[in-house]
Short mmCIF file of C-alpha atoms and ligand atoms in Angstrom, two decimals:
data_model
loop_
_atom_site.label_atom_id
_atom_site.label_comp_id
_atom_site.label_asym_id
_atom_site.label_seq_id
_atom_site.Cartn_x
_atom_site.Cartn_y
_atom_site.Cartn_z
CA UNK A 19 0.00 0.00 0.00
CA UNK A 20 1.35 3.57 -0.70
CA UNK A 21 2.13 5.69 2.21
CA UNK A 22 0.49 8.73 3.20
CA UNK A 23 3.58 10.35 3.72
CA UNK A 24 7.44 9.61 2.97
CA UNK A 25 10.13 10.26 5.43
CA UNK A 26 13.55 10.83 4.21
CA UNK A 27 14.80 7.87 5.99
CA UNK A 28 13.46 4.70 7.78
CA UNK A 29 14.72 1.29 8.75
CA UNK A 30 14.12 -1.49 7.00
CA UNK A 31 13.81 -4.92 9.47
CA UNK A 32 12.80 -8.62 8.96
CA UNK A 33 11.98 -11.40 10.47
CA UNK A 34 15.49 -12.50 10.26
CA UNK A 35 16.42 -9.67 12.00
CA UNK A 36 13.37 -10.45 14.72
CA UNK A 37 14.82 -13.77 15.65
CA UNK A 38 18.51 -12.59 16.00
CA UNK A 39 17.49 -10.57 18.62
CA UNK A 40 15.03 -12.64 20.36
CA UNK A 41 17.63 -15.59 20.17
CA UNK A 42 19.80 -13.65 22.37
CA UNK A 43 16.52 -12.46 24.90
CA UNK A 44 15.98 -16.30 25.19
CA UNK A 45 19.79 -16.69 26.42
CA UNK A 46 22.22 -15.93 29.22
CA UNK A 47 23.64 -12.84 28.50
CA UNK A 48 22.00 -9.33 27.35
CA UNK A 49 24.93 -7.27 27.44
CA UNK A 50 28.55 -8.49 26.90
CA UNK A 51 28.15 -11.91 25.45
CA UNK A 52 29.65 -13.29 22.32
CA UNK A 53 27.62 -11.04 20.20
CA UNK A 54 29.24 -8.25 20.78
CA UNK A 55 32.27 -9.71 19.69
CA UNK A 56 31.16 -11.37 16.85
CA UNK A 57 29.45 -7.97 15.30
CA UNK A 58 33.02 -6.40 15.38
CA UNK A 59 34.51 -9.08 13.67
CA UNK A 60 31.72 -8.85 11.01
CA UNK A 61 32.45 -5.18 10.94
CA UNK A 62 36.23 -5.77 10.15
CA UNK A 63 35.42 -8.15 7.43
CA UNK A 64 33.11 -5.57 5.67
CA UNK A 65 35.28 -3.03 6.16
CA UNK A 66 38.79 -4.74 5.40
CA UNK A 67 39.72 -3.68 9.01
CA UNK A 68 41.76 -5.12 11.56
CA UNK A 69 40.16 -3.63 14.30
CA UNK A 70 36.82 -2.84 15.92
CA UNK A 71 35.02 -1.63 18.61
CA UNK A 72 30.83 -1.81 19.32
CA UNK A 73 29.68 1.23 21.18
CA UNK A 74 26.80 2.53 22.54
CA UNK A 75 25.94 5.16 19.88
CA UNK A 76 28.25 6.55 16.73
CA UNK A 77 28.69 10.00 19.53
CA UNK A 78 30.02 7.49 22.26
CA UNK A 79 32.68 6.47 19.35
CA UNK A 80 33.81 10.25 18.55
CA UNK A 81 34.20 11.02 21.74
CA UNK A 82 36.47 7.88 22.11
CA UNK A 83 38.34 8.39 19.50
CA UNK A 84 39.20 12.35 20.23
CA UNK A 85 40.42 10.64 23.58
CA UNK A 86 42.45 7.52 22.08
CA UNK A 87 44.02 10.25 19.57
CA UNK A 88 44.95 12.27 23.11
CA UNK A 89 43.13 15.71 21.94
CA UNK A 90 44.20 18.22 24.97
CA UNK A 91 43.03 21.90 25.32
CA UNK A 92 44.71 24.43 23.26
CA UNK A 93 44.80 21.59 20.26
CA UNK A 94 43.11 22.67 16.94
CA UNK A 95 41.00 19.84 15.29
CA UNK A 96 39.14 20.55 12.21
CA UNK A 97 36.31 19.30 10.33
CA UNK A 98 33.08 20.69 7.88
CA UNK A 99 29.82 23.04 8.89
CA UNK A 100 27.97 20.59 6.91
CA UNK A 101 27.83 17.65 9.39
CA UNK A 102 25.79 16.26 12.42
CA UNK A 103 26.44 18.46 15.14
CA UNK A 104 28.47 15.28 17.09
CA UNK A 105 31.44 15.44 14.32
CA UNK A 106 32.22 19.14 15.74
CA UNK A 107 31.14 18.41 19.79
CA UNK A 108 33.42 15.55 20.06
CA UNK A 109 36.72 18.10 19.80
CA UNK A 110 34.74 20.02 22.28
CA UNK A 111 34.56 17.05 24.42
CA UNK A 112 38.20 16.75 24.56
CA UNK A 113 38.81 20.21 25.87
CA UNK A 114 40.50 20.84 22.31
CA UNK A 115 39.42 23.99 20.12
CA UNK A 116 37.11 22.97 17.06
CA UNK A 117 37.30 25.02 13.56
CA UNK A 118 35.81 24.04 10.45
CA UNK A 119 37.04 24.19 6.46
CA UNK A 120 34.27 24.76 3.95
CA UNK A 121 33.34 22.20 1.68
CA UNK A 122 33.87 21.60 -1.95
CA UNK A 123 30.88 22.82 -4.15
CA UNK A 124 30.58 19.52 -5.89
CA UNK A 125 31.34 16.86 -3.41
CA UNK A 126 29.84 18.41 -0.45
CA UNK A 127 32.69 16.93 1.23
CA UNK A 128 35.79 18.69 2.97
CA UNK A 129 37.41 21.04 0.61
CA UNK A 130 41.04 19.99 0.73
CA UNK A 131 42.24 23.14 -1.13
CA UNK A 132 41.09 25.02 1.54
CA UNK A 133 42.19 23.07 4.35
CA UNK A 134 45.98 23.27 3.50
CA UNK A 135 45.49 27.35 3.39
CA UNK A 136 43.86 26.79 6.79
CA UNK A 137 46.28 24.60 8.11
CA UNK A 138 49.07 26.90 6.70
CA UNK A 139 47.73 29.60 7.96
CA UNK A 140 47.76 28.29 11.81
CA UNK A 141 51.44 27.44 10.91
CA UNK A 142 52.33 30.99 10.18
CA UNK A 143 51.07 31.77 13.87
CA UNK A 144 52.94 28.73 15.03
CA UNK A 145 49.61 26.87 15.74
CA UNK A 146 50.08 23.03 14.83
CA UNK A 147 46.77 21.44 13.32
CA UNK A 148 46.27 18.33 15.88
CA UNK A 149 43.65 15.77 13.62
CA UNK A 150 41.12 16.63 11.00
CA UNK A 151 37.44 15.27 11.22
CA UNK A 152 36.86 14.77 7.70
CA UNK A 153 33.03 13.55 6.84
CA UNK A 154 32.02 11.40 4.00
CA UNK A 155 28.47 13.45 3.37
CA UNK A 156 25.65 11.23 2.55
CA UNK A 157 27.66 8.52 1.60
CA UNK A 158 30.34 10.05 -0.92
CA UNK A 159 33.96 10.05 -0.02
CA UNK A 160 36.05 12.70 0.87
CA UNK A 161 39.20 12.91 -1.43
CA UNK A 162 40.97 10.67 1.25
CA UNK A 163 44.02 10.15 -0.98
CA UNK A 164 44.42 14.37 -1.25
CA UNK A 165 43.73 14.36 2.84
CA UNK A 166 46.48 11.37 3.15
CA UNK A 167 49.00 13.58 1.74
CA UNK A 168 48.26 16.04 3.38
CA UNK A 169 48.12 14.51 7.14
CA UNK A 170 51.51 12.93 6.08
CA UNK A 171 52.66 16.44 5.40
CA UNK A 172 51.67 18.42 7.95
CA UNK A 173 51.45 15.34 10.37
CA UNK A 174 47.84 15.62 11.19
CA UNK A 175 45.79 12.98 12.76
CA UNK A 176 42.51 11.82 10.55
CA UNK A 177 39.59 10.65 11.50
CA UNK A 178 36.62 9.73 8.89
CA UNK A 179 33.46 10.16 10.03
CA UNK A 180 31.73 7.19 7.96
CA UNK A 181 28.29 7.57 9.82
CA UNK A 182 26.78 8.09 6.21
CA UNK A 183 29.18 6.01 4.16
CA UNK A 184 28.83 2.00 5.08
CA UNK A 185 28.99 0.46 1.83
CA UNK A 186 30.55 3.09 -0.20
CA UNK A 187 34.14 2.55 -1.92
CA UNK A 188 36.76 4.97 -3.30
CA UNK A 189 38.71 4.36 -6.37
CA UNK A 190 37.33 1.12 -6.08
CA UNK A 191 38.32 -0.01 -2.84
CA UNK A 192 35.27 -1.00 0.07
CA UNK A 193 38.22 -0.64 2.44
CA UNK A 194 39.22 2.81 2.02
CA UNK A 195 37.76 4.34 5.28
CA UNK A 196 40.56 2.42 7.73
CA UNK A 197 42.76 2.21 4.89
CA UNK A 198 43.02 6.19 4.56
CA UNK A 199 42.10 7.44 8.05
CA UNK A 200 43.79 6.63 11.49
CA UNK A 201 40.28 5.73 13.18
CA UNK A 202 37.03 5.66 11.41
CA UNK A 203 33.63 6.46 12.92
CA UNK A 204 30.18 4.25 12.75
CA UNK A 205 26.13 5.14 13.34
CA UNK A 206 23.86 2.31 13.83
CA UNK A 207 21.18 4.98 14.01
CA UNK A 208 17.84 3.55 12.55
CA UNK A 209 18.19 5.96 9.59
CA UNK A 210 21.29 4.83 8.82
CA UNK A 211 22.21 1.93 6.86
CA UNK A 212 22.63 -0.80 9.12
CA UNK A 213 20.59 -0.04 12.70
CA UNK A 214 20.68 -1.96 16.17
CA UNK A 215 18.04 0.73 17.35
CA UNK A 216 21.31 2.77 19.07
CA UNK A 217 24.87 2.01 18.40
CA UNK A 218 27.86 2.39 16.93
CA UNK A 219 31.49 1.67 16.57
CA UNK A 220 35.00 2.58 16.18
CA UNK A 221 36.94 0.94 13.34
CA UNK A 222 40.80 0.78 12.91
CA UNK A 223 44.09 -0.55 11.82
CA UNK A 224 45.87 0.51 14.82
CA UNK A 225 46.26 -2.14 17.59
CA UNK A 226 47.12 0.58 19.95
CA UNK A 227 44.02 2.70 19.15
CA UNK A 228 41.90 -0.33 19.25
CA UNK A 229 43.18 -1.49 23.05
CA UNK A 230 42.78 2.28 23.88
CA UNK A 231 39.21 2.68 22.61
CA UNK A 232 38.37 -0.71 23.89
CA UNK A 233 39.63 0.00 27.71
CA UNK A 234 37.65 4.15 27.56
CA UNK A 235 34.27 2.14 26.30
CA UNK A 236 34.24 0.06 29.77
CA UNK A 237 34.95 2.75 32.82
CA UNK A 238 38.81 2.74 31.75
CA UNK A 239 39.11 -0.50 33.48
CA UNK A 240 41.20 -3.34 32.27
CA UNK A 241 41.61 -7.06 33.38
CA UNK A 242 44.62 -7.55 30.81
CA UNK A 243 47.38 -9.12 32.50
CA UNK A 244 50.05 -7.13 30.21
CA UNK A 245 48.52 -3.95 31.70
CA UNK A 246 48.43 -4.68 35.39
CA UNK A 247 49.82 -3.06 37.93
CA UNK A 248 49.73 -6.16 40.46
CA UNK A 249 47.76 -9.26 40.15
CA UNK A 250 45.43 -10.29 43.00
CA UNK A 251 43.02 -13.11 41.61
CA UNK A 252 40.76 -13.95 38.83
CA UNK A 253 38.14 -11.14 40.34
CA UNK A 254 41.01 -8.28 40.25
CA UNK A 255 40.25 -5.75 37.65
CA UNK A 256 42.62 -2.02 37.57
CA UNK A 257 41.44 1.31 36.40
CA UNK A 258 43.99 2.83 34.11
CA UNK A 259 42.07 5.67 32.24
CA UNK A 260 39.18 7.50 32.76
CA UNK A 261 36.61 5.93 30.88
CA UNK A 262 32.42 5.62 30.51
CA UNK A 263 30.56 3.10 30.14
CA UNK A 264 29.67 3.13 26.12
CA UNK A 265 29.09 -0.48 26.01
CA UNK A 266 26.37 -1.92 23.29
CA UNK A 267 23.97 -4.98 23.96
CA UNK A 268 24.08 -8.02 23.03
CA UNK A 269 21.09 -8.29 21.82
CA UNK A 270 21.94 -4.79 19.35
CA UNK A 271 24.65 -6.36 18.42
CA UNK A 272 23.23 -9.50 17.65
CA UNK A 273 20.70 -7.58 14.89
CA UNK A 274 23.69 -5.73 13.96
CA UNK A 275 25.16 -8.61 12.63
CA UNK A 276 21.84 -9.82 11.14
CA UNK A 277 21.32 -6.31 9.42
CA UNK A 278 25.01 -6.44 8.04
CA UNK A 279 24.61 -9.73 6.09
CA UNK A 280 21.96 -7.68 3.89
CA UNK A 281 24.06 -4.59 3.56
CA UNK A 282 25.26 -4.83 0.25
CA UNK A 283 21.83 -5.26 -1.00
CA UNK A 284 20.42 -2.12 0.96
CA UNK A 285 23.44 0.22 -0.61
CA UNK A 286 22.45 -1.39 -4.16
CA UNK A 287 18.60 -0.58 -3.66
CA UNK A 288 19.88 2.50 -2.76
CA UNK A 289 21.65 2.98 -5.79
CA UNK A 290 19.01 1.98 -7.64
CA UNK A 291 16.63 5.13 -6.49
CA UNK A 292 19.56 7.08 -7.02
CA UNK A 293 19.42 6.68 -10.66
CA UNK A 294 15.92 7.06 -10.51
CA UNK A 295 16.11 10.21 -8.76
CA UNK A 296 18.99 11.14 -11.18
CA UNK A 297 17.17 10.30 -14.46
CA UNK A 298 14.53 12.58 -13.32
CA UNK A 299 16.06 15.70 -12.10
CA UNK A 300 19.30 15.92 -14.04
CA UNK A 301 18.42 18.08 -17.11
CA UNK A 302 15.94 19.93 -15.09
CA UNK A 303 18.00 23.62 -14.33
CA UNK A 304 15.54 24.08 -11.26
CA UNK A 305 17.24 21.08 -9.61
CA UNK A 306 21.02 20.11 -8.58
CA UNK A 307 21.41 16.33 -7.96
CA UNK A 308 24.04 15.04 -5.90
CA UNK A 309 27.42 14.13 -8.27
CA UNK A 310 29.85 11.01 -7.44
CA UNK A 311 33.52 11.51 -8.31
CA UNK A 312 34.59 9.16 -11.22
CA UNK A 313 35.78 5.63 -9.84
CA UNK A 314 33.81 5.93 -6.70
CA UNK A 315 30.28 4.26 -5.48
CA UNK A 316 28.05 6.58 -3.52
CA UNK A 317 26.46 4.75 -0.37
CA UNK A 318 23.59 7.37 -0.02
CA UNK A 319 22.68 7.32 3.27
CA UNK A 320 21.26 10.63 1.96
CA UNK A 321 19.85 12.41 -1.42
CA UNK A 322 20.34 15.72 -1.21
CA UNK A 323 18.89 17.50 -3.81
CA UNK A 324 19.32 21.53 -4.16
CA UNK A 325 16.20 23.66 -5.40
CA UNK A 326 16.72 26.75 -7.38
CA UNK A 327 14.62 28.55 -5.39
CA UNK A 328 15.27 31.79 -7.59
CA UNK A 329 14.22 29.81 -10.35
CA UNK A 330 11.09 28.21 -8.31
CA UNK A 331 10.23 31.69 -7.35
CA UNK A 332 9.45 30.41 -3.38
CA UNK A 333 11.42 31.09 -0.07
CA UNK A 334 12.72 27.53 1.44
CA UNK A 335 9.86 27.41 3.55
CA UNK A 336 7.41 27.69 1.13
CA UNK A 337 8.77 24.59 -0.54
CA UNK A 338 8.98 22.82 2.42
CA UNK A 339 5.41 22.98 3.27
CA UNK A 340 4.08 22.30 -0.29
CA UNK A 341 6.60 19.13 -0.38
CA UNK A 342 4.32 18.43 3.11
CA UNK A 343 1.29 19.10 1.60
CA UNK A 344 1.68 16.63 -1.02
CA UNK A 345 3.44 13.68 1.68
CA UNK A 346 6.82 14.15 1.17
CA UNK A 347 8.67 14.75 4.54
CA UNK A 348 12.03 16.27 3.44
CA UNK A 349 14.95 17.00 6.51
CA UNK A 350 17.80 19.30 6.20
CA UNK A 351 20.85 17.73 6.33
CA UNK A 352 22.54 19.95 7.90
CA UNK A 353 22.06 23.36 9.53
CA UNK A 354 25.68 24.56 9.27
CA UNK A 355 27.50 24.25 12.48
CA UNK A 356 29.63 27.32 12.96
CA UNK A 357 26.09 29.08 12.73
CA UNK A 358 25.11 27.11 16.02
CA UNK A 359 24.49 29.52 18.66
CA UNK A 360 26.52 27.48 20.98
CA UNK A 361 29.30 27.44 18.09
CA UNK A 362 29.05 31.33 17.94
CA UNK A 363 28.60 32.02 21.31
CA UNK A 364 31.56 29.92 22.59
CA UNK A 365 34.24 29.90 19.87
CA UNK A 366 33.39 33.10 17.95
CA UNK A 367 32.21 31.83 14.40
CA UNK A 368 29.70 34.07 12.41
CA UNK A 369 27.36 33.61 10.04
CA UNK A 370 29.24 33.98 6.22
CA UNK A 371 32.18 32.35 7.25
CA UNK A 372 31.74 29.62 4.99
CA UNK A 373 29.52 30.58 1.99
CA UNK A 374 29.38 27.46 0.61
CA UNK A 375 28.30 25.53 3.49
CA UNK A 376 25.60 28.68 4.11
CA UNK A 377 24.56 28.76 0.24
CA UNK A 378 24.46 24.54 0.36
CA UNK A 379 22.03 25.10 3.22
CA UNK A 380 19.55 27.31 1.66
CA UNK A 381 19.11 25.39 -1.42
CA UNK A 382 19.05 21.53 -0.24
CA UNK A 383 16.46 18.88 1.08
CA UNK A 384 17.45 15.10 2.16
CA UNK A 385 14.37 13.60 -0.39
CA UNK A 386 12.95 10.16 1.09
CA UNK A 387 16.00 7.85 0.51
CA UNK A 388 15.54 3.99 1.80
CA UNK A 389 15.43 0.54 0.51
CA UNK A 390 11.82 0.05 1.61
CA UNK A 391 11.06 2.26 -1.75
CA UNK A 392 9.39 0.47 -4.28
CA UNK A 393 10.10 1.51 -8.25
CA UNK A 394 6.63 3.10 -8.20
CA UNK A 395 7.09 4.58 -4.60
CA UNK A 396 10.03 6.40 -5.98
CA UNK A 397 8.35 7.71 -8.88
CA UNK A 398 5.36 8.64 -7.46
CA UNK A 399 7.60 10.54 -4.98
CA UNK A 400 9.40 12.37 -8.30
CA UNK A 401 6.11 13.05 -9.36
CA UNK A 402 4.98 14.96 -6.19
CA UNK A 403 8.08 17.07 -6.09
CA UNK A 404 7.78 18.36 -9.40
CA UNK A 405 4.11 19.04 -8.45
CA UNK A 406 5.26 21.10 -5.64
CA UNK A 407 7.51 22.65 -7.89
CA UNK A 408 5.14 23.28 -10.58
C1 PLP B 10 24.47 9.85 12.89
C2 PLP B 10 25.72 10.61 12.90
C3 PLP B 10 26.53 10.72 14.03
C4 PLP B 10 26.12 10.30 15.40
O1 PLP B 10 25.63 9.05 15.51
P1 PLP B 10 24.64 8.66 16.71
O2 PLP B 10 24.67 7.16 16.63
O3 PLP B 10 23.29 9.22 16.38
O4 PLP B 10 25.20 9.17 17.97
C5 PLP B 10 27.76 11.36 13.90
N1 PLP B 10 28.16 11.89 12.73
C6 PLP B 10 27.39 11.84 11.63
C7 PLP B 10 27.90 12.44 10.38
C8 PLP B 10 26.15 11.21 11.68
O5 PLP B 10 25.38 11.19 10.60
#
């Protein structure tokens, strides 16, 4: 049956997925049994990884990883306005100062021209860049081979936010995010494109970063023998680190693993209303669909598609309630950051800082993008936005 309305994102869950979890309700252990375990080695193998950690929610793992990576007030981390608000809080969490590069115009992804002036220009004070934040937006890669050179040159730690971006590949290669960045950053969010209802994780080729994360996700407490102090019995446990307690269920992770084994075939239905969506609005001037660099495969957690409101002759708002009108429930992905009053407020950044964030903002809605869509959901959906547009 044809819904009423269309969100921009939903979960899609089966009875597969039903029995995973209730498998593990029937069992001994709800949190911190083999599932857990298991999930992260799935995780690895999709994700060409040697390392990963299940956490409570894909914030939990940012602020983790700002802490593994030992951000410390007075360091300068970087990363985009256009982002969830968690890829800027986490360098707040640390203590360490946050600033943000625009993105590029046609990747919506960090703009890595930019970011060297930026980073040169904080040399030129004597200000060393500490780790960049870079975000693959709605599922399209950053130019991690440009940002590789660049963290090699300037010795910057990165960090891929790949919240948006399970299932996507650059030049080719599913393994990029670990492969490029020093820690990479999960959502299990049900909008994203695996969910366990909350959840996330931390994914990395760094042994050291893994034991770190691992140790901050559980109170900072270890039982490893290697990293006691003194051993008292099989009950002795140390606190080394100040940790929290981040953990995941077992039962989450349990559908995690359940929800992974039909990943590739989400991110190709996804694809597949893509070029749908594509076909429909690309030689249409009051519409700018999302590009994909050349050798690269979009994930699309999101379609963002920018109106021409000058050309559509209506304010933003307008549009947005005659998209309503006619069931289609569009989000903004995102409000830029910097224009946050609490980014203004407490670190100084003004609105017109970064124009094309700002002029990215006014101009684009996240249309309804998940693999529940049927061919003629999708093109009924086409056929109500060009209504609304009409
Ligand atoms: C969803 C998301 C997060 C945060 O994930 P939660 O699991 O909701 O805490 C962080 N960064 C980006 C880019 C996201 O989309």
């Amino acid at each position: 049956m044809t819904p009423v309305n269309y969100a921009y994102g939903k979960q899609s869950l089966d009875p597969g997925d039903e029995l995973a979890v209730l498998d593990v309700l029937r069992g001994d252990w709800l949190t911190q049994g083999p599932h857990v375990q298991e999930f992260e080695e799935h995780l690895c193998k999709e994700l060409r990884a040697s390392h990963a950690t299940a956490v409570a929610n894909g914030t939990a793992g940012l602020h983790l990883i700002g802490l593994a990576l030992s951000w410390k007030p007075g360091d300068v981390v970087i990363t985009t306005p256009i982002t969830f608000l968690a890829s800027a809080n986490c360098i707040v969490y640390a203590g360490a100062t946050p600033d943000f590069v625009d993105i590029d115009q046609v990747t919506y992804t960090i703009d890595t021209a930019l970011l060297e002036e930026r980073i040169l220009t904080y040399r030129a004070s004597g200000v060393h860049v500490k780790a960049v934040v870079a975000v693959d937006f709605a599922g399209h890669p950053c130019d991690w081979a440009q940002l590789r050179v660049l963290a090699d040159r300037y010795g910057f730690q990165l960090v891929n936010d790949n919240c948006h971006a399970l299932g996507a590949m650059y030049g080719g290669d599913p393994g990029y995010a670990a492969a490029f960045a020093d820690a990479v950053n999960l959502s299990f969010h049900p909008v994203k494109h695996i969910t366990t209802g909350e959840g996330g994780a931390i994914v990395t080729n760094s042994a050291e970063l893994d034991q770190q994360v691992k140790i901050l996700r559980s109170h900072g407490m270890t039982k490893d023998p290697a990293l006691l102090e003194r051993q008292d019995g099989p009950w002795y446990y140390e606190m080394i680190d100040l940790g929290f307690n981040y953990r995941i269920t077992d039962f989450q992770c349990a559908l995690g693993s359940s929800q992974l084994r039909k990943l590739s075939s989400f991110v190709e239905r996804r694809r597949q209303i893509a070029a749908r969506y594509d076909a429909a609005f690309a030689g249409d001037s009051r519409f700018i669909i999302p590009s994909v660099r050349p050798g690269d495969a979009h994930a699309y957690h999101l379609y963002p598609l920018q109106f021409r409101l000058d050309l559509l002759g209506m304010t933003k708002l307008e549009l947005y309630q005659r998209l309503k009108e006619n069931g289609i429930l569009c989000q903004v992905h995102y409000i830029p950051v910097h224009t946050q009053p609490y980014y203004r407020k407490h670190f100084g950044f003004s609105q017109g800082m970064f124009p094309v964030s700002e002029a990215f903002y006014e101009k684009v809605f996240s249309i309804p993008m998940y693999p529940g869509l049927t061919d003629e959901d999708v093109d009924l959906i086409i056929s109500r936005i060009q209504l609304a547009c009409a």
